[in-house]
Short mmCIF file of C-alpha atoms and ligand atoms in Angstrom, two decimals:
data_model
loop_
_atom_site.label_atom_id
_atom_site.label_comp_id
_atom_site.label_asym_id
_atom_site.label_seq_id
_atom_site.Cartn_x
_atom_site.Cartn_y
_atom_site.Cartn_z
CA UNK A 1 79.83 -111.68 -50.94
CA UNK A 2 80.69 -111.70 -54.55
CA UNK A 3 82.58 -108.45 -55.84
CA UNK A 4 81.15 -106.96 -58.65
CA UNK A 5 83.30 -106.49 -61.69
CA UNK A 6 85.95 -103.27 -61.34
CA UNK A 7 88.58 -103.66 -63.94
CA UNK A 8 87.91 -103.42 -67.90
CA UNK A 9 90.43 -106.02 -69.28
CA UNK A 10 92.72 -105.56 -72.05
CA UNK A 11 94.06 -108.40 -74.41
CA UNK A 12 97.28 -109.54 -72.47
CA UNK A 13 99.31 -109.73 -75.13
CA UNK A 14 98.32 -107.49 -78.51
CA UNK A 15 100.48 -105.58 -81.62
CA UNK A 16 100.62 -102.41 -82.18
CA UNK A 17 102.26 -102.90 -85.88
CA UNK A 18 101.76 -98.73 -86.09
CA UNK A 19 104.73 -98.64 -83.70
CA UNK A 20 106.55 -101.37 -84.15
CA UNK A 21 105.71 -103.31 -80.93
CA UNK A 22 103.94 -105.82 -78.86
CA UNK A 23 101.83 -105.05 -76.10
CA UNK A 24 101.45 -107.13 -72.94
CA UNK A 25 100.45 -106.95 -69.56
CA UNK A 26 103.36 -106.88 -66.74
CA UNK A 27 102.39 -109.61 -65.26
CA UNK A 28 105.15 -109.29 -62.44
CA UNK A 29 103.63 -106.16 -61.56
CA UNK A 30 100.26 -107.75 -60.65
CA UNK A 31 98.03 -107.91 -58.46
CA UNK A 32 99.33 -104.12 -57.76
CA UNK A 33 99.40 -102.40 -60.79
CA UNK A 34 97.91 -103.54 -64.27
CA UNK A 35 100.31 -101.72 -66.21
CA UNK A 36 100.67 -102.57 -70.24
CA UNK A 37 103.94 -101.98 -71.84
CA UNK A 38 105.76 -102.09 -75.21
CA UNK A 39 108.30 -104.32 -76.34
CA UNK A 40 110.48 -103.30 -79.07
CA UNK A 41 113.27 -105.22 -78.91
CA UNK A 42 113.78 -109.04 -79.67
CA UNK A 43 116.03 -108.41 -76.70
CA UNK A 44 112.88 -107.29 -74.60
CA UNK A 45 110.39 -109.91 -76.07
CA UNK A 46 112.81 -112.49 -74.94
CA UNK A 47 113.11 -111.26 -70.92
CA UNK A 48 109.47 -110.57 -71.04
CA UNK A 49 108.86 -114.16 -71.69
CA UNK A 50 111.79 -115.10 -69.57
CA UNK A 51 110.89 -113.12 -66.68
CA UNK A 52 107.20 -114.15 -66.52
CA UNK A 53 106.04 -110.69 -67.85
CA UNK A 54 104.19 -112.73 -70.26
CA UNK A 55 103.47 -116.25 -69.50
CA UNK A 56 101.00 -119.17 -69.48
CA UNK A 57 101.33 -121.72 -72.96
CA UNK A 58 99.22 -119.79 -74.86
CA UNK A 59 100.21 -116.20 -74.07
CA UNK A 60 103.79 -117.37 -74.86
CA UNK A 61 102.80 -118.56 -78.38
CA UNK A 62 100.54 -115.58 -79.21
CA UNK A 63 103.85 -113.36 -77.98
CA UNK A 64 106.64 -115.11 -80.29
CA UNK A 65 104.09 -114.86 -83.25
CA UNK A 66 104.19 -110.81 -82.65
CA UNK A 67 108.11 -111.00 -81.80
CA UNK A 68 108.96 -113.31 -85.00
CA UNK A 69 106.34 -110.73 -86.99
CA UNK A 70 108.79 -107.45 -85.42
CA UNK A 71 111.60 -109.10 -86.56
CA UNK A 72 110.95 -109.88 -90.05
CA UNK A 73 109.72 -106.60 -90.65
CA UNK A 74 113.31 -104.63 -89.85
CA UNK A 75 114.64 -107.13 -92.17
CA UNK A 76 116.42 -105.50 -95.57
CA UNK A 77 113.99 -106.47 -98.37
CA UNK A 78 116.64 -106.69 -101.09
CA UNK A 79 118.55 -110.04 -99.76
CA UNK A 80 116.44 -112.81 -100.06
CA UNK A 81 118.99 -115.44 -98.26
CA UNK A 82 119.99 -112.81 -95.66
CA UNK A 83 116.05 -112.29 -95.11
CA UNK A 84 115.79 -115.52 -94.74
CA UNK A 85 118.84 -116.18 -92.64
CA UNK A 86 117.83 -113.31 -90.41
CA UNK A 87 114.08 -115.16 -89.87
CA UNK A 88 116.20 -118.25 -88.73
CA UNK A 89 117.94 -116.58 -86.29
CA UNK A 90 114.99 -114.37 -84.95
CA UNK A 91 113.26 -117.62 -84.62
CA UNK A 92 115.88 -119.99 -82.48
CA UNK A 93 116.72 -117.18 -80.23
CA UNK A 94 112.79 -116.43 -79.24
CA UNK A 95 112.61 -120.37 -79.30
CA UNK A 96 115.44 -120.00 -76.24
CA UNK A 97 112.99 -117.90 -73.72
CA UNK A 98 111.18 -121.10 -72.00
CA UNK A 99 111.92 -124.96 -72.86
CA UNK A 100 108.71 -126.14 -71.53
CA UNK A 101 105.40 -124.92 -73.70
CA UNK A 102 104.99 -126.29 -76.96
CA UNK A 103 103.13 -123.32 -77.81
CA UNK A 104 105.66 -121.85 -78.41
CA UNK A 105 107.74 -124.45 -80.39
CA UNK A 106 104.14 -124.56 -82.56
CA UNK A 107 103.87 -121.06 -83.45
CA UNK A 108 107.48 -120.31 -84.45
CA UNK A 109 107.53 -123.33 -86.89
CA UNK A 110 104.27 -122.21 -88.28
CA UNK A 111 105.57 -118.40 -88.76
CA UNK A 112 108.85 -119.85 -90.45
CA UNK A 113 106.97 -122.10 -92.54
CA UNK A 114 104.20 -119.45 -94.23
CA UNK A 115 107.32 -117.23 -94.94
CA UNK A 116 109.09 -121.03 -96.35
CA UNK A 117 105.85 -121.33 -97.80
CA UNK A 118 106.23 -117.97 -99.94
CA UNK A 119 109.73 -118.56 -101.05
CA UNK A 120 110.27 -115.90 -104.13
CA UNK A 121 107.92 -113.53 -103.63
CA UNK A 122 109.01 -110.10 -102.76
CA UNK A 123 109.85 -109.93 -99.01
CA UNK A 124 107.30 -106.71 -98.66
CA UNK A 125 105.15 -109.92 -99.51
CA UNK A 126 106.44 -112.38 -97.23
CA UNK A 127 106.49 -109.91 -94.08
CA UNK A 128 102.48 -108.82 -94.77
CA UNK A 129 101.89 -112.95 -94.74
CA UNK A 130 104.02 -113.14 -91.70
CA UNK A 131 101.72 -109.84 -89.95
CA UNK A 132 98.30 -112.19 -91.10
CA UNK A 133 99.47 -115.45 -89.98
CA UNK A 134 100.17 -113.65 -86.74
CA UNK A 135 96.92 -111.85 -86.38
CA UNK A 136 95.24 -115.42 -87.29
CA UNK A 137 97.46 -116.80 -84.34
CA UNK A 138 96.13 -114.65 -82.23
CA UNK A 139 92.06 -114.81 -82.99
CA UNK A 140 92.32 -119.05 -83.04
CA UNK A 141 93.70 -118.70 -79.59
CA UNK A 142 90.33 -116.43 -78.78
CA UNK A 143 88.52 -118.85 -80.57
CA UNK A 144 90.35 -121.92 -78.77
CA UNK A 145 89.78 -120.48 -75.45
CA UNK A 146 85.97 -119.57 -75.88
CA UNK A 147 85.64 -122.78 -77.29
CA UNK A 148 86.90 -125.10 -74.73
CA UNK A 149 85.14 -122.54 -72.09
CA UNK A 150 81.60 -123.31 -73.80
CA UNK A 151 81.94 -126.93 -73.95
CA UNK A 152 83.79 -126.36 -69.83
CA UNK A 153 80.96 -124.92 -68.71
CA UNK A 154 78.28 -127.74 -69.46
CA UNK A 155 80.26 -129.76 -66.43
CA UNK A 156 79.57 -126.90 -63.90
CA UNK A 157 76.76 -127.76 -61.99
CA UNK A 158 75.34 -124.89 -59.37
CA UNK A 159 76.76 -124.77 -55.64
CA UNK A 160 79.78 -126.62 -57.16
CA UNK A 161 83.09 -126.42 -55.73
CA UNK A 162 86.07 -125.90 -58.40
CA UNK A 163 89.59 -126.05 -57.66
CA UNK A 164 92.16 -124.92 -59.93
CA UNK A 165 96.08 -124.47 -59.71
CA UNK A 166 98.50 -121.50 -61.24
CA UNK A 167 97.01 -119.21 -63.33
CA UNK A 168 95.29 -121.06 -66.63
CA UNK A 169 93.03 -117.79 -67.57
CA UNK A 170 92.57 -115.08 -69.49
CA UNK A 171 96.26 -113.90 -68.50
CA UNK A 172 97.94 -117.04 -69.58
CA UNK A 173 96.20 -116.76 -72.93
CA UNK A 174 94.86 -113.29 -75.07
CA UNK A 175 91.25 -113.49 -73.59
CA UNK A 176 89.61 -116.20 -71.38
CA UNK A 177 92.12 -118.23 -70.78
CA UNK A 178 91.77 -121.92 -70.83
CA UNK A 179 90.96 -123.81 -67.20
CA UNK A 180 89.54 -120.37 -66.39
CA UNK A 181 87.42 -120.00 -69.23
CA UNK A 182 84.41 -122.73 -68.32
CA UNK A 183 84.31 -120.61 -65.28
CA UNK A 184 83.76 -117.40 -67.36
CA UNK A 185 81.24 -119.10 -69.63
CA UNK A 186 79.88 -120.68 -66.51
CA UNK A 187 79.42 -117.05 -64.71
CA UNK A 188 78.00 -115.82 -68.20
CA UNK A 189 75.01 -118.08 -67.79
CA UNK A 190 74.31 -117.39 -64.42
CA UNK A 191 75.51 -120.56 -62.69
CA UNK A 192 76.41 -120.19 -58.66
CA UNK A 193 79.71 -122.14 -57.78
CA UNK A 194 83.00 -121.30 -56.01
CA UNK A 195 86.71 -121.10 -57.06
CA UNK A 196 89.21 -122.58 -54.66
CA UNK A 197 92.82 -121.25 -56.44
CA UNK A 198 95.79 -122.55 -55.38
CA UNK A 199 98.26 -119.79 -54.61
CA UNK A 200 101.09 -121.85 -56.46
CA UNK A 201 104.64 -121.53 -55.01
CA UNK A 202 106.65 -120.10 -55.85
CA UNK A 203 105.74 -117.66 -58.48
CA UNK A 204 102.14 -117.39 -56.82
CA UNK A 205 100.18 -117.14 -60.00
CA UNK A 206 97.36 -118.57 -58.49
CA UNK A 207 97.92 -115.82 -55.88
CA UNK A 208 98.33 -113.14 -57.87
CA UNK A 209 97.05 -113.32 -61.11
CA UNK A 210 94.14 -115.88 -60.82
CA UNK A 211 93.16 -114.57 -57.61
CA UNK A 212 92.79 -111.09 -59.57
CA UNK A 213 91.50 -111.87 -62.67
CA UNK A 214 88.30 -114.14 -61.39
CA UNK A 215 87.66 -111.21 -58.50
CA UNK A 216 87.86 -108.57 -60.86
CA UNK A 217 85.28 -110.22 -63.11
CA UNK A 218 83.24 -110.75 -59.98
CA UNK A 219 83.64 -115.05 -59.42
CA UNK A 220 83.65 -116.14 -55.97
CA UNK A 221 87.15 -117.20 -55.25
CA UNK A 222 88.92 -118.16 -52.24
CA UNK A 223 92.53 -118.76 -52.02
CA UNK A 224 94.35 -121.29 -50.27
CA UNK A 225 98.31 -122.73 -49.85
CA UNK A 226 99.19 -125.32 -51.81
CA UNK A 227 99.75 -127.74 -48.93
CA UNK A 228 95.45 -126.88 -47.97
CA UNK A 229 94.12 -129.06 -50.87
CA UNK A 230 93.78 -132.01 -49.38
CA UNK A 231 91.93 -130.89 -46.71
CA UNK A 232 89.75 -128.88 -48.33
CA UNK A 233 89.10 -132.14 -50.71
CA UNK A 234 88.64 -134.05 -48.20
CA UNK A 235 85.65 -131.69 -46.45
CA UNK A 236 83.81 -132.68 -49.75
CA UNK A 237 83.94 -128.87 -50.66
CA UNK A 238 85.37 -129.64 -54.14
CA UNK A 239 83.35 -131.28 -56.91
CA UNK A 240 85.66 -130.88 -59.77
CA UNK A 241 89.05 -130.01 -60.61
CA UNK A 242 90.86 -127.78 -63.99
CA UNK A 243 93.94 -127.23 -64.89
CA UNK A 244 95.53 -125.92 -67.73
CA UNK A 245 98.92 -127.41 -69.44
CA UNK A 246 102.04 -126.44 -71.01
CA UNK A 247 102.78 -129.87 -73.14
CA UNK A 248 100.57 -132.85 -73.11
CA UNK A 249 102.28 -136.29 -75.03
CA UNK A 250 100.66 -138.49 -77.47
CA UNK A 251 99.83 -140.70 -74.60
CA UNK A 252 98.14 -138.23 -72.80
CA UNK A 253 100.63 -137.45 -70.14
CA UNK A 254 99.99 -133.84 -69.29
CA UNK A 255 102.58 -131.25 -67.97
CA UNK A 256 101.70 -128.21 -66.19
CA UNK A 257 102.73 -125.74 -63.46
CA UNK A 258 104.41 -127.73 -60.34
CA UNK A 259 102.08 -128.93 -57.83
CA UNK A 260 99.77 -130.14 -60.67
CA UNK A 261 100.54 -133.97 -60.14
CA UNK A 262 100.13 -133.72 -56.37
CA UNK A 263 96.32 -132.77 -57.01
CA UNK A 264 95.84 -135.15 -59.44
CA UNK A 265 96.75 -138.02 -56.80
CA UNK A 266 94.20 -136.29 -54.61
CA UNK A 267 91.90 -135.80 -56.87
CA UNK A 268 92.22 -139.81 -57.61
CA UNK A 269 92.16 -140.31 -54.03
CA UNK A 270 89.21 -138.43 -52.57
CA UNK A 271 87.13 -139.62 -55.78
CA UNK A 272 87.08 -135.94 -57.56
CA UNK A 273 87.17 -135.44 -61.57
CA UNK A 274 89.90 -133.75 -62.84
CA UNK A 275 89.57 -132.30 -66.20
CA UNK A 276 92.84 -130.77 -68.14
CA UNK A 277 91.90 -128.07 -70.68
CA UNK A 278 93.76 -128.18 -73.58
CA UNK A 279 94.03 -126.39 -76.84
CA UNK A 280 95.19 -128.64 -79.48
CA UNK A 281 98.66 -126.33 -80.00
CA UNK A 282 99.49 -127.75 -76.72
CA UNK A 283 99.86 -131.26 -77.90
CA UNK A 284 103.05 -132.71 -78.93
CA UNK A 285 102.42 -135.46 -80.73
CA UNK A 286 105.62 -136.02 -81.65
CA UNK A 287 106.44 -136.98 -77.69
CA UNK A 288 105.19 -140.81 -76.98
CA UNK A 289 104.90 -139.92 -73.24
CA UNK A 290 105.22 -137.48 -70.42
CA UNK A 291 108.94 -138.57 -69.77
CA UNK A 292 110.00 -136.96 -72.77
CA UNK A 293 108.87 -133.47 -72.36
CA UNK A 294 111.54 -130.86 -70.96
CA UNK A 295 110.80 -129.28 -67.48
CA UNK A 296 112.38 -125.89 -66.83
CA UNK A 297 114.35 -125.37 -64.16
CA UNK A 298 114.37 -121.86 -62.70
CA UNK A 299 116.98 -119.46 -60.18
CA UNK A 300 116.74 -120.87 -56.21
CA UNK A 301 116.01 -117.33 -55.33
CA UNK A 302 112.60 -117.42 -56.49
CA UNK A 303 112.10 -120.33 -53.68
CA UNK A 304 114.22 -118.94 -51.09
CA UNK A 305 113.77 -115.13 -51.47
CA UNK A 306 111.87 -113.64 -54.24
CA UNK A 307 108.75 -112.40 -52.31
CA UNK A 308 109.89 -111.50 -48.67
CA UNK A 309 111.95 -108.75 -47.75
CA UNK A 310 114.28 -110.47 -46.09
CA UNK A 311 115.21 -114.19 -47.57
CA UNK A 312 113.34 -117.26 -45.66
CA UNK A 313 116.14 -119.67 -46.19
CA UNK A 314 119.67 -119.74 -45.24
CA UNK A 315 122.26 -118.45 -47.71
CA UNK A 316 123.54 -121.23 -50.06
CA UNK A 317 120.98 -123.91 -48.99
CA UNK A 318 120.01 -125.89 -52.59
CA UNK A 319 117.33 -125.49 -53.93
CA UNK A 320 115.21 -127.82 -55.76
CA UNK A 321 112.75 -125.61 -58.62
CA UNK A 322 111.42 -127.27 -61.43
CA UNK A 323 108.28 -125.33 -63.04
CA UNK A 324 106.14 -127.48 -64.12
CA UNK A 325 106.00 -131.38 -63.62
CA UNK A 326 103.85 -134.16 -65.93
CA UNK A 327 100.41 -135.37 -64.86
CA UNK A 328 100.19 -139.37 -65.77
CA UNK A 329 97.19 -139.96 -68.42
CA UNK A 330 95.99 -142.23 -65.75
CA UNK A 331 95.01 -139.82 -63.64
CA UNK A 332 93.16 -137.79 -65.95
CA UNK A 333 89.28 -138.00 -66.39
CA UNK A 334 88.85 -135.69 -69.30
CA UNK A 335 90.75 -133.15 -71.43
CA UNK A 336 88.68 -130.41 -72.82
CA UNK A 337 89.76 -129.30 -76.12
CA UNK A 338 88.14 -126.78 -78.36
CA UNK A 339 86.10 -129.56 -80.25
CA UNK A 340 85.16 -130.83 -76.96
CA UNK A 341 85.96 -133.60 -74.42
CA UNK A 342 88.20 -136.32 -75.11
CA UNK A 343 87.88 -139.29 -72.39
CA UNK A 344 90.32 -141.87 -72.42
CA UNK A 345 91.86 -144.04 -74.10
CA UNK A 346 93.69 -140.80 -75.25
CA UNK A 347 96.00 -141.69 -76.97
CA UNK A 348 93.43 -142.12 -80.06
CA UNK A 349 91.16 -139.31 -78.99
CA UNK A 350 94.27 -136.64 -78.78
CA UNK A 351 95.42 -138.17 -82.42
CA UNK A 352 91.94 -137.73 -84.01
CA UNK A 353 91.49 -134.06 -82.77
CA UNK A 354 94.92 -132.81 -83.62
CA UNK A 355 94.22 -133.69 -87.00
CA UNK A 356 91.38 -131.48 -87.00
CA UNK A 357 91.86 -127.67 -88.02
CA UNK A 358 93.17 -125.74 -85.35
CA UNK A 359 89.92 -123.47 -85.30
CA UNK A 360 86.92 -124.65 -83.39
O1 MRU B 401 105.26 -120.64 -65.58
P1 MRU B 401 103.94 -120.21 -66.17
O2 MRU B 401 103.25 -119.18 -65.36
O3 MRU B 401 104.08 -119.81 -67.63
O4 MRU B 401 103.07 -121.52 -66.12
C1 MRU B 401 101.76 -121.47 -66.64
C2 MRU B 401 101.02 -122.74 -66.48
O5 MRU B 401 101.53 -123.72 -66.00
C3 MRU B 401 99.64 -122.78 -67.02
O6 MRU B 401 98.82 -123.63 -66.27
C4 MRU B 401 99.68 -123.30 -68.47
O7 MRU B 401 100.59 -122.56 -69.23
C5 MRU B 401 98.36 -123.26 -69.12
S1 MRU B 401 97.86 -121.62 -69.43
C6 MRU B 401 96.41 -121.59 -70.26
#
């Protein structure tokens, strides 16, 4: 039985300029509590996004946007070069949360170019361009997301099966979310299919937060282990795969939450599409291929301990934890971008819609 829909959702990450703060979800403290809270701090932006309080590409970008904004604004406005100098160092010490999404990366140069950009105009001036470059940061990604969830949705046929991995949904971003959002848009028009998410060791945000968000908004989902794909692939039970991504390369090499390559193999193997959803702030196109694209690596605890209450490894084993790992172009059927599909050769198709404006 489908549930019905229980929990009004708030924007995961919003700014209350009023106070002087950003507001996001705690996403640690889900699927228990949906609890918002305010960062004031650069100090407290930069743990939230750290700590996975805030996470998923597009969240992060939408967050350092705010942060950068908050930071500017305590800024003296009689010392141009210290204003200026202050911006610099606001940005490269947000720009030190998380290696891995160029989302992040995107946003910050963007914020420290419009206030470049305004060079010698009255810093009450630069900081009100700064607060409307990141309110327009924030409604593309809405746009982005609804976007790529309209043109998602036209590949959902009823009674399918879709299997997705981490949490790629309205969490991850401000509102729908990106792999998620076909299945939103899909749901909106009345279409009958089932989720299959991935729980997504070891930070479980298939599990937690994907699990919650589709349930809440009254999807069919069913959760499995990581190690259960393949055998639920191999039943025939799922049609189609999407994920989200954290970095895709000129070539079309995409990099996402670790585990993603291993169902892209299956996918390949058992004959199953697998789409990548991607907003076009998520391509680097200065990175020729997947090798190039830096993979956090994050504390052994969160593999050996972090969710039982007593650890389930031996004291001082090693621990091997990298986040996110890159998906070969090769084993990608489609990515869905907010002007639509792009089916390979990539490598052109990725070039001629990052060249496009950002809004859909
Ligand atoms: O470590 P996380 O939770 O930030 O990883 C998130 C992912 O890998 C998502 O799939 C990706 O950011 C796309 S979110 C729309």
């Amino acid at each position: 039985m489908v549930t019905k829909p229980v929990i009004p959702f708030p924007d995961t990450v919003a700014l209350d300029d009023v106070n002087s703060a950003a507001i996001i979800i705690d996403q640690t403290l889900l699927p228990g509590q949906l609890k918002l809270i305010a960062l004031h701090e650069q100090r407290d932006i930069w743990e939230a996004i750290r700590q996975l309080k805030v996470r998923g590409a597009p969240a992060i970008g939408v967050m350092v946007a705010m942060g950068l904004y908050l930071a500017a604004k305590r800024l003296p406005e009689d010392d141009e070069a210290g204003f200026f100098e202050g911006l610099t160092a606001a940005r490269d010490y947000l720009a030190s949360s998380r290696p891995t999404a160029v989302n992040l990366f995107w946003v910050l140069d963007r914020m420290v170019g419009t206030a470049n950009h305004h060079r010698g105009e009255p810093l009450a001036a630069i900081k009100r361009r700064l607060l409307m470059e990141a309110r327009a940061i924030r409604d593309e990604d809405i746009a982005i997301c609804e976007a790529i969830g309209l043109h998602g949705a036209a590949l959902i046929s009823e009674g399918d099966g879709v299997l997705t991995h981490c949490n790629a949904g309205r969490l991850a971003a401000v509102r729908y979310g990106t792999a998620l959002a076909p299945l939103y848009k899909a749901h909106e028009a009345g279409k009958k299919f089932m989720v299959y998410a991935d729980e997504t060791r070891p930070l479980l945000q298939g599990a937690r937060l994907t699990g919650y968000e589709l349930l809440a908004s009254g999807i069919d989902v069913t959760l499995l282990c990581d190690s259960m794909a393949a055998s639920l692939m191999r039943k025939g039970v799922v049609r189609k795969v999407f994920v989200g991504c954290d970095r895709v390369a000129a070539n079309g090499d995409a990099c996402n939450k670790i585990g993603t390559l291993g169902l892209a193999i299956l996918a390949r193997h058992y004959g199953i599409p697998f789409y990548v959803c991607a907003p076009t702030p998520t391509v680097d196109m200065s990175l020729p291929s997947g090798e190039a694209i830096p993979i956090e690596e994050r504390p052994g605890e969160e593999v050996t301990a972090m969710w039982y209450g007593t650890p389930m490894a031996p004291e001082g084993v090693k621990v091997y934890n990298p986040a996110f790992d890159v998906t070969p172009h090769r084993l990608i059927t489609a990515f869905i971008t907010q002007h639509g599909l792009i089916r390979p050769p990539f490598a052109r198709g990725l070039a001629r819609c990052c060249h496009r404006p950002v809004n859909p």
